[in-house]
Coordinates of C-alpha atoms and ligand atoms in Angstrom, one line a residue:
M1 CA -10.1 -31.1 -10.1
N2 CA -12.4 -28.6 -8.5
A3 CA -11.3 -25.0 -7.9
A4 CA -12.5 -21.6 -6.8
V5 CA -11.6 -18.1 -7.9
V6 CA -12.1 -15.5 -5.2
L7 CA -12.4 -11.9 -6.6
A8 CA -10.6 -9.6 -4.2
A9 CA -8.9 -7.0 -6.4
G10 CA -11.3 -4.1 -5.8
K11 CA -10.5 -1.1 -3.8
G12 CA -13.7 -0.6 -1.8
T13 CA -13.8 3.1 -2.6
R14 CA -17.0 3.7 -0.6
L15 CA -15.5 2.4 2.6
R16 CA -13.1 5.4 2.5
S17 CA -10.3 3.4 4.1
A18 CA -6.6 2.9 3.7
T19 CA -7.2 -0.8 4.3
P20 CA -8.2 -2.9 1.2
K21 CA -11.9 -3.8 1.4
V22 CA -11.5 -7.6 1.8
L23 CA -9.1 -7.2 4.8
H24 CA -11.7 -5.2 6.8
P25 CA -12.6 -7.3 9.9
A26 CA -16.0 -8.5 10.7
A27 CA -16.5 -10.4 14.0
G28 CA -12.8 -10.9 14.3
R29 CA -11.9 -12.1 10.9
P30 CA -11.2 -10.3 7.6
L31 CA -14.1 -10.5 5.0
L32 CA -11.8 -12.5 2.8
G33 CA -11.1 -14.9 5.7
W34 CA -14.9 -15.6 6.0
V35 CA -15.1 -16.4 2.3
L36 CA -12.1 -18.8 2.4
E37 CA -13.6 -20.4 5.5
A38 CA -17.0 -20.9 3.8
Q39 CA -15.4 -22.8 0.8
H40 CA -13.1 -24.9 3.0
P41 CA -15.6 -27.8 3.7
L42 CA -16.0 -28.2 -0.1
G43 CA -12.5 -29.6 -0.2
L44 CA -11.5 -27.8 -3.4
A45 CA -8.1 -28.7 -4.7
R46 CA -7.2 -25.1 -5.7
V47 CA -8.3 -21.7 -4.5
V48 CA -7.0 -18.7 -6.5
V49 CA -7.5 -15.2 -5.0
V50 CA -7.3 -12.4 -7.5
V51 CA -5.6 -9.4 -5.8
G52 CA -5.2 -5.8 -6.9
H53 CA -5.6 -2.9 -4.6
G54 CA -3.6 -3.5 -1.5
G55 CA -2.4 -6.6 -3.2
D56 CA 0.7 -7.1 -1.0
D57 CA -1.4 -7.0 2.1
V58 CA -4.0 -9.3 0.8
R59 CA -1.3 -11.7 -0.5
G60 CA 0.4 -11.5 2.9
Y61 CA -2.9 -12.4 4.6
V62 CA -3.6 -15.4 2.3
D63 CA 0.0 -16.7 2.6
G64 CA -0.3 -16.4 6.4
L65 CA -3.3 -18.8 6.3
G66 CA -1.1 -21.5 4.8
M67 CA -4.0 -22.9 2.8
P68 CA -3.0 -26.0 0.8
G69 CA -3.8 -25.2 -2.8
G70 CA -4.2 -21.5 -2.1
R71 CA -2.5 -18.9 -4.3
C72 CA -2.8 -15.3 -5.3
V73 CA -2.8 -13.9 -8.8
P74 CA -2.4 -10.2 -9.4
Q75 CA -4.9 -8.3 -11.6
A76 CA -2.9 -5.1 -12.2
E77 CA -5.9 -3.1 -13.5
Q78 CA -9.5 -3.7 -12.4
R79 CA -11.1 -4.2 -15.8
G80 CA -14.2 -6.0 -14.6
T81 CA -15.2 -9.2 -12.9
G82 CA -14.9 -11.2 -16.2
H83 CA -11.4 -9.8 -16.7
A84 CA -10.6 -10.8 -13.1
V85 CA -11.6 -14.4 -13.7
R86 CA -9.8 -14.5 -17.0
T87 CA -6.7 -13.2 -15.3
A88 CA -6.8 -16.2 -12.9
L89 CA -7.3 -18.6 -15.8
D90 CA -4.5 -17.0 -17.9
A91 CA -2.1 -17.3 -15.0
G92 CA -2.2 -21.0 -15.5
A93 CA -3.5 -21.6 -12.0
L94 CA -6.6 -23.5 -13.1
D95 CA -5.3 -25.5 -16.1
D96 CA -6.5 -28.9 -14.8
A97 CA -9.7 -27.6 -13.3
T98 CA -13.0 -29.2 -14.4
E99 CA -15.3 -27.0 -12.3
V100 CA -14.6 -23.4 -11.2
L101 CA -16.6 -21.7 -8.4
V102 CA -16.5 -17.9 -8.5
L103 CA -16.7 -16.3 -5.1
A104 CA -16.6 -12.6 -4.1
G105 CA -14.2 -11.4 -1.4
D106 CA -16.8 -8.9 -0.3
V107 CA -19.7 -11.4 0.2
P108 CA -18.5 -13.0 3.5
A109 CA -21.6 -14.5 5.0
V110 CA -22.3 -17.2 2.4
T111 CA -22.5 -20.7 4.0
P112 CA -20.9 -24.0 2.9
A113 CA -24.4 -25.4 2.5
S114 CA -25.3 -22.7 -0.1
L115 CA -22.1 -23.3 -2.0
E116 CA -22.9 -27.0 -2.1
A117 CA -26.4 -26.2 -3.3
L118 CA -24.9 -24.0 -6.0
R119 CA -22.7 -26.9 -7.3
A120 CA -25.7 -29.3 -7.1
A121 CA -27.8 -26.8 -9.0
R122 CA -25.3 -26.8 -11.8
G123 CA -25.4 -30.5 -12.3
D124 CA -23.9 -30.9 -15.7
V125 CA -25.0 -27.7 -17.4
P126 CA -22.3 -25.1 -18.1
A127 CA -23.1 -22.7 -15.3
A128 CA -25.2 -22.0 -12.2
V129 CA -25.7 -18.7 -10.5
M130 CA -26.5 -18.0 -6.9
T131 CA -29.4 -15.6 -6.7
T132 CA -31.5 -13.9 -4.0
R133 CA -34.7 -11.8 -3.9
L134 CA -34.5 -8.2 -2.6
A135 CA -37.2 -5.8 -1.8
D136 CA -34.8 -3.1 -3.1
P137 CA -32.6 -4.6 -5.8
T138 CA -31.0 -1.3 -6.7
G139 CA -27.4 -1.6 -7.8
Y140 CA -27.4 -5.4 -8.4
G141 CA -27.4 -7.3 -11.6
R142 CA -30.9 -8.5 -12.5
I143 CA -31.7 -12.1 -13.4
L144 CA -33.6 -12.4 -16.7
T145 CA -35.6 -15.5 -17.3
D146 CA -37.7 -17.2 -19.9
G147 CA -40.0 -19.4 -17.9
D148 CA -37.8 -21.4 -15.6
R149 CA -34.7 -20.8 -17.7
I150 CA -32.2 -18.1 -16.8
T151 CA -31.3 -16.3 -20.0
A152 CA -29.1 -13.4 -19.0
I153 CA -27.9 -11.1 -16.2
V154 CA -28.2 -7.4 -16.9
E155 CA -26.4 -4.8 -14.8
E156 CA -28.3 -2.0 -13.2
R157 CA -26.6 0.6 -15.3
D158 CA -27.4 -1.3 -18.6
A159 CA -30.9 -2.3 -17.7
T160 CA -34.2 -1.1 -19.1
D161 CA -36.8 0.3 -16.7
A162 CA -38.7 -3.0 -17.1
Q163 CA -35.6 -5.0 -16.2
R164 CA -34.9 -2.9 -13.2
G165 CA -38.3 -4.0 -11.9
V166 CA -37.0 -7.5 -11.5
D167 CA -36.4 -8.4 -7.8
R168 CA -34.3 -11.5 -8.4
V169 CA -30.6 -10.5 -8.3
N170 CA -27.2 -11.8 -9.0
T171 CA -25.2 -12.4 -5.8
G172 CA -21.9 -12.6 -7.8
L173 CA -21.3 -16.2 -6.9
F174 CA -21.2 -18.8 -9.7
A175 CA -20.3 -22.4 -10.5
F176 CA -19.0 -23.0 -14.0
D177 CA -17.9 -25.9 -16.1
A178 CA -14.2 -24.9 -16.6
T179 CA -14.1 -25.5 -20.3
A180 CA -17.4 -23.6 -20.9
L181 CA -16.1 -20.7 -18.7
R182 CA -12.9 -20.5 -20.6
G183 CA -14.7 -20.3 -23.9
A184 CA -17.2 -17.7 -22.8
L185 CA -14.6 -15.5 -21.2
G186 CA -12.8 -15.4 -24.5
R187 CA -15.8 -13.9 -26.1
L188 CA -16.6 -11.1 -23.6
T189 CA -16.7 -7.5 -24.9
T190 CA -16.5 -4.2 -23.0
D191 CA -19.5 -2.9 -24.9
N192 CA -21.5 -1.8 -21.8
A193 CA -22.1 1.2 -19.5
Q194 CA -18.9 0.7 -17.4
G195 CA -16.6 -0.4 -20.3
E196 CA -15.6 -3.5 -18.4
E197 CA -15.5 -7.2 -19.1
Y198 CA -18.5 -8.4 -17.1
L199 CA -18.5 -11.9 -15.8
T200 CA -22.3 -11.7 -15.8
D201 CA -22.2 -11.6 -19.6
T202 CA -21.0 -15.2 -19.7
V203 CA -24.6 -16.1 -18.6
A204 CA -26.3 -15.2 -21.9
L205 CA -23.5 -16.9 -23.8
L206 CA -23.8 -20.2 -21.8
A207 CA -27.6 -20.0 -21.6
A208 CA -27.5 -20.5 -25.4
E209 CA -25.1 -23.4 -25.1
G210 CA -26.5 -25.9 -22.7
G211 CA -28.2 -23.7 -20.1
V212 CA -27.7 -21.8 -16.9
T213 CA -29.4 -22.8 -13.7
G214 CA -29.9 -20.8 -10.5
V215 CA -30.3 -21.3 -6.8
D216 CA -32.0 -18.8 -4.5
V217 CA -30.5 -18.3 -1.0
P218 CA -31.6 -16.0 1.9
A219 CA -30.6 -12.4 1.3
D220 CA -28.6 -12.0 4.5
E221 CA -26.2 -14.7 3.4
V222 CA -25.2 -13.0 0.3
A223 CA -25.2 -9.3 1.3
G224 CA -22.2 -7.6 -0.2
V225 CA -20.0 -5.0 1.5
N226 CA -19.6 -1.8 -0.4
D227 CA -19.9 0.8 2.5
R228 CA -19.6 1.0 6.2
A229 CA -23.3 0.5 6.9
Q230 CA -23.2 -2.7 4.9
L231 CA -20.1 -3.8 6.8
A232 CA -21.9 -3.3 10.1
A233 CA -25.0 -5.2 8.8
V234 CA -22.9 -8.2 7.6
E235 CA -21.0 -8.2 10.9
A236 CA -24.3 -8.4 12.8
T237 CA -25.2 -11.4 10.7
L238 CA -21.9 -13.1 11.3
R239 CA -21.9 -12.3 15.0
R240 CA -25.4 -13.7 15.5
R241 CA -24.3 -16.9 13.6
I242 CA -21.4 -17.3 16.0
L243 CA -23.6 -16.8 19.1
D244 CA -26.3 -19.2 17.7
G245 CA -23.6 -21.8 17.3
L246 CA -22.4 -21.3 20.9
M247 CA -25.9 -21.5 22.2
V248 CA -26.6 -24.8 20.3
A249 CA -23.4 -26.1 21.9
G250 CA -24.6 -25.3 25.4
V251 CA -23.3 -21.8 26.2
R252 CA -25.6 -19.5 28.1
V253 CA -25.8 -16.2 26.3
V254 CA -28.1 -14.0 28.3
D255 CA -28.4 -11.2 25.7
P256 CA -27.2 -12.1 22.2
A257 CA -27.7 -8.5 21.0
A258 CA -25.2 -7.3 23.6
T259 CA -22.6 -10.0 23.3
Y260 CA -19.6 -9.9 20.9
V261 CA -17.7 -13.1 20.3
D262 CA -15.1 -13.2 17.6
A263 CA -14.7 -16.1 15.1
E264 CA -11.7 -17.8 16.6
V265 CA -12.9 -17.7 20.2
E266 CA -13.8 -21.0 22.0
V267 CA -16.5 -21.1 24.7
A268 CA -17.4 -24.4 26.4
A269 CA -20.8 -25.7 27.2
D270 CA -22.2 -24.4 30.5
A271 CA -20.1 -21.2 30.4
T272 CA -22.1 -18.0 30.9
L273 CA -21.6 -14.8 28.9
L274 CA -23.4 -11.9 30.5
P275 CA -24.3 -8.7 28.6
G276 CA -21.6 -6.4 27.4
T277 CA -19.1 -9.2 27.0
M278 CA -16.6 -8.9 24.2
L279 CA -14.3 -11.9 23.5
H280 CA -11.6 -11.4 21.0
G281 CA -8.6 -13.2 19.4
R282 CA -7.8 -16.6 20.7
T283 CA -9.8 -16.3 23.9
R284 CA -11.0 -19.5 25.5
V285 CA -13.7 -19.8 28.2
A286 CA -14.1 -23.1 30.0
A287 CA -17.2 -24.8 31.4
G288 CA -18.9 -23.1 34.4
A289 CA -17.0 -19.9 34.0
V290 CA -19.0 -16.6 34.1
V291 CA -17.8 -13.7 32.0
G292 CA -19.3 -10.2 32.2
P293 CA -21.2 -8.1 32.5
H294 CA -19.1 -5.7 30.6
S295 CA -15.8 -7.4 30.1
R296 CA -13.4 -7.3 27.2
L297 CA -11.0 -10.2 26.9
T298 CA -8.4 -10.5 24.1
D299 CA -6.4 -13.7 23.9
V300 CA -7.4 -14.7 27.4
V301 CA -7.8 -18.2 28.8
V302 CA -10.6 -18.4 31.4
E303 CA -10.6 -21.8 33.1
A304 CA -13.4 -23.7 34.7
D305 CA -15.7 -22.0 37.2
A306 CA -13.7 -18.7 37.1
T307 CA -15.6 -15.4 37.2
V308 CA -14.5 -12.3 35.3
T309 CA -16.7 -9.2 36.0
Y310 CA -16.3 -5.7 34.6
T311 CA -12.8 -6.4 33.4
V312 CA -10.4 -5.6 30.6
A313 CA -7.8 -8.3 30.0
V314 CA -5.2 -9.1 27.4
E315 CA -3.0 -12.1 27.0
A316 CA -3.8 -13.4 30.5
R317 CA -4.8 -16.7 32.1
V318 CA -7.5 -16.9 34.7
G319 CA -7.2 -20.3 36.5
P320 CA -10.0 -22.6 37.7
R321 CA -12.3 -20.9 40.3
A322 CA -10.2 -17.7 40.2
T323 CA -12.1 -14.4 40.4
V324 CA -11.4 -11.2 38.6
G325 CA -13.1 -7.8 39.0
P326 CA -15.0 -5.6 39.2
Y327 CA -13.1 -2.8 37.5
T328 CA -9.9 -4.8 36.9
H329 CA -7.2 -4.6 34.3
L330 CA -5.1 -7.7 33.5
R331 CA -2.3 -6.9 31.1
A332 CA -0.2 -9.2 29.0
G333 CA 1.6 -12.0 30.8
T334 CA -0.7 -12.2 33.9
V335 CA -1.5 -15.6 35.2
L336 CA -3.9 -16.3 38.1
E337 CA -3.6 -19.8 39.4
A338 CA -6.5 -21.8 40.8
G339 CA -8.7 -19.9 43.2
A340 CA -6.6 -16.7 43.1
K341 CA -8.2 -13.3 43.2
A342 CA -7.7 -10.0 41.4
G343 CA -10.3 -7.7 42.9
G344 CA -11.7 -4.3 42.4
F345 CA -9.5 -1.6 40.9
V346 CA -6.5 -3.9 40.6
E347 CA -4.1 -3.7 37.7
M348 CA -1.7 -6.5 36.9
K349 CA 1.0 -6.9 34.3
K350 CA 3.3 -10.0 33.9
A351 CA 2.2 -11.1 37.3
H352 CA 2.1 -14.7 38.3
I353 CA -0.3 -15.1 41.3
G354 CA -0.1 -18.5 43.0
E355 CA -2.9 -20.8 44.0
G356 CA -5.4 -19.2 46.4
S357 CA -3.5 -15.9 46.7
K358 CA -5.6 -12.8 47.0
V359 CA -5.1 -9.2 45.7
P360 CA -8.5 -7.9 46.6
H361 CA -8.4 -4.1 46.3
L362 CA -6.8 -1.2 44.6
S363 CA -3.3 -2.6 43.9
Y364 CA -0.8 -2.5 41.1
V365 CA 1.1 -5.8 40.7
G366 CA 3.6 -5.8 37.8
D367 CA 6.6 -8.0 37.0
A368 CA 5.8 -10.1 40.1
E369 CA 6.1 -13.7 41.2
V370 CA 3.6 -14.3 44.0
G371 CA 3.5 -17.7 45.7
R372 CA 0.5 -19.6 47.1
G373 CA -1.8 -18.4 49.9
V374 CA -0.4 -14.9 49.8
N375 CA -2.5 -12.0 51.0
V376 CA -1.8 -8.6 49.4
G377 CA -3.6 -5.8 51.2
A378 CA -5.4 -2.9 49.8
G379 CA -3.4 -0.3 47.9
V380 CA -0.1 -2.3 47.6
V381 CA 2.1 -1.3 44.8
T382 CA 5.0 -3.2 43.3
V383 CA 7.3 -0.4 42.4
N384 CA 8.8 -2.1 39.3
Y385 CA 10.1 0.8 37.3
D386 CA 12.8 3.3 38.1
G387 CA 12.5 5.3 35.0
F388 CA 15.0 3.1 33.1
T389 CA 14.5 -0.6 33.8
K390 CA 11.7 -2.9 35.0
S391 CA 12.5 -5.0 38.1
V392 CA 10.9 -8.1 39.6
T393 CA 9.1 -8.5 42.9
T394 CA 9.0 -12.0 44.5
I395 CA 6.6 -12.8 47.3
G396 CA 6.9 -16.2 48.9
D397 CA 4.2 -18.7 49.9
G398 CA 2.0 -17.6 52.7
A399 CA 3.4 -14.1 53.0
F400 CA 1.2 -11.2 54.2
V401 CA 1.7 -7.8 52.7
G402 CA -0.1 -5.1 54.7
S403 CA -2.2 -2.4 53.0
D404 CA -0.6 0.6 51.4
T405 CA 2.8 -0.9 51.1
M406 CA 5.3 0.0 48.4
L407 CA 7.5 -2.9 47.4
V408 CA 10.5 -1.3 45.7
A409 CA 11.8 -3.8 43.2
P410 CA 14.0 -5.7 42.8
I411 CA 12.8 -7.1 46.0
E412 CA 12.0 -10.4 47.7
V413 CA 9.5 -11.0 50.5
G414 CA 10.3 -14.4 52.0
P415 CA 7.8 -17.2 52.6
G416 CA 5.6 -16.6 55.6
A417 CA 6.9 -13.1 56.2
Y418 CA 4.7 -10.1 57.3
V419 CA 5.1 -6.6 56.0
G420 CA 3.4 -4.0 58.2
A421 CA 0.8 -1.7 56.6
G422 CA 2.1 1.6 55.1
S423 CA 5.7 0.5 54.7
V424 CA 8.1 1.4 51.9
I425 CA 10.2 -1.7 51.6
T426 CA 13.5 -1.4 49.7
T427 CA 15.5 -4.4 50.9
D428 CA 14.6 -8.1 51.0
V429 CA 12.4 -9.4 53.9
P430 CA 13.6 -12.8 55.3
A431 CA 11.2 -15.7 55.6
D432 CA 8.8 -15.5 58.6
A433 CA 10.1 -12.1 59.6
L434 CA 8.1 -8.9 60.2
A435 CA 9.3 -5.9 58.2
L436 CA 7.9 -2.5 59.3
E437 CA 8.9 0.9 58.1
R438 CA 7.1 3.8 59.8
G439 CA 7.9 7.1 61.4
E440 CA 7.7 7.4 65.2
R441 CA 4.1 8.2 66.2
R442 CA 3.4 11.2 68.4
T443 CA 0.3 11.3 70.6
I444 CA -0.6 14.7 72.2
E445 CA -3.3 14.1 74.8
G446 CA -6.2 16.5 74.7
W447 CA -4.9 18.5 71.7
A448 CA -8.1 18.3 69.7
A449 CA -10.3 19.2 72.6
R450 CA -8.2 22.3 73.3
K451 CA -8.3 23.3 69.6
R452 CA -12.1 23.1 69.5
E453 CA -12.3 25.2 72.7
R454 CA -10.0 27.9 71.2
H455 CA -12.3 28.1 68.2
R456 CA -15.4 28.3 70.3
K457 CA -14.1 31.3 72.3
G458 CA -12.8 33.0 69.1
D459 CA -16.3 32.7 67.5
Q460 CA -17.9 34.5 70.5
A461 CA -15.4 37.3 70.6
Ligands
LIG1 C1 -21.3 -7.4 -9.2 C2 -22.1 -8.1 -10.4 C3 -23.5 -7.9 -10.1 C4 -23.9 -8.4 -8.8 C5 -23.0 -7.9 -7.7 C6 -23.3 -8.6 -6.4 C7 -20.7 -7.9 -12.4 C8 -20.4 -7.2 -13.6 N1 -21.7 -7.4 -11.6 O1 -21.5 -6.1 -9.2 O2 -24.3 -8.5 -11.1 O3 -25.3 -8.2 -8.5 O4 -21.7 -8.0 -8.0 O5 -22.6 -8.1 -5.3 O6 -20.1 -8.9 -12.1 N2 -13.4 -7.3 -8.8 C9 -12.1 -7.7 -9.1 N3 -11.6 -7.2 -10.3 C10 -12.3 -6.4 -11.1 C11 -13.6 -6.0 -10.7 C12 -14.1 -6.5 -9.6 O7 -11.4 -8.4 -8.4 O8 -11.7 -6.0 -12.1 C13 -13.9 -7.9 -7.5 C14 -14.3 -6.8 -6.5 O9 -13.2 -6.6 -5.7 C15 -15.4 -7.5 -5.8 C16 -16.1 -8.3 -6.8 O10 -15.2 -8.5 -7.8 O11 -15.0 -8.3 -4.7 C17 -17.4 -7.7 -7.4 O12 -17.0 -6.4 -8.0 P1 -17.9 -5.1 -7.8 O13 -17.2 -4.0 -8.5 O14 -18.1 -4.9 -6.3 O15 -19.2 -5.5 -8.6 P2 -20.6 -5.0 -8.4 O16 -20.8 -3.7 -9.0 O17 -21.0 -5.1 -6.9
LIG2 CA1 -19.8 -5.5 -4.9

């Protein structure tokens, strides 16, 4: 059986956060989620996550993923990376494992291909370590070699000046023969600068007992996250990887540096993402749709050939050929059917807008059921809240609501009805009727001319 141990017990002190390090999101997914996703294609039978700081939250996240073979093991005190792996083994979670991969919960950008390369590099020696080359290796464990053979890893704080000059570093990711690992962990000491059981010390032990191999991978894949700047850097790597994947799949991304697409988002070939687009959560964008510039969509479905411009939308559906924006806010529960329109400075909440219906300008439509082919004029408000409860507005097919109308809910405007501009409508409007609510108009002939004349004379006096 092949297994992985994911080290995720650390606090992440340098992030200065109440959230445990491995639950910090990068491109819409916690760091730990990226690690678990990377190992998934390897088809490991068991994945043990070692949890400590924020352990309940981390466990809750892992349980929520419902990974077959996934489980969490608590490490009550963080006594080093070697102690963490030993804790996983001692918990009995890996008893029938033949190979154990060790992954770090704070190294999220590793790829499945590099993990496969690590296993292949091990072959049948006791261990393989994933390494990289850094112009500035400060802080990392250095890889010591004798010719081609890896002989040991020495931590920065335990290294001599000469050893600190080595630019090949330990990424913290390993593949071990399970039996060899168990034996080596049993012989670790805490005789080092940090007084911890270092996993890295297994390398010198195993190098003497069959050898340790290494595989070099690109540095951006194995960048660790210890502070906020590194979190931003790793997020940029992951974001770019998502966008590259979309572009390969046929999505037009006009400016990848200004486009933000989260891990779970789906975008179809021939969709266009204009600069300033942020797609979050379970957002889906269909072929031919154009999103942006400057639109933030969270859990939104954008169907074929729709356009969404300068918009903020949450939990909404934009139907085929529908148009949204500019400067539009679609709140949860809004559905625009095919060809419908939510235009400039329009806010909608729990509004169902029927096929071909238009709300082009400056309106609030909330808790509303709007039929097909309806025209809602500029400045119309569904008055859905009386300070205590929310009420529903229903507008039938083909109705026409004149500009600057207040529809005081609960209210129903029947199919084909007209509501005159500027009305405050408080009772239902029958089908095909005209409803009009206005004060009597007065016209005083010549009044303005007389007023101007009075002022002119006054000025001369
Ligand atoms: C470790 C390596 C170092 C390597 C670097 C790469 C050791 C001794 N050092 O150093 O060679 O270059 O990673 O990023 O292994 N953890 C636990 N329990 C513990 C201690 C740590 O779960 O008791 C977890 C941390 O949460 C983290 C990972 O192990 O996810 C690495 O620990 P960290 O303290 O960050 O090690 P580094 O000092 O970065
Ligand atoms: Ca680290």
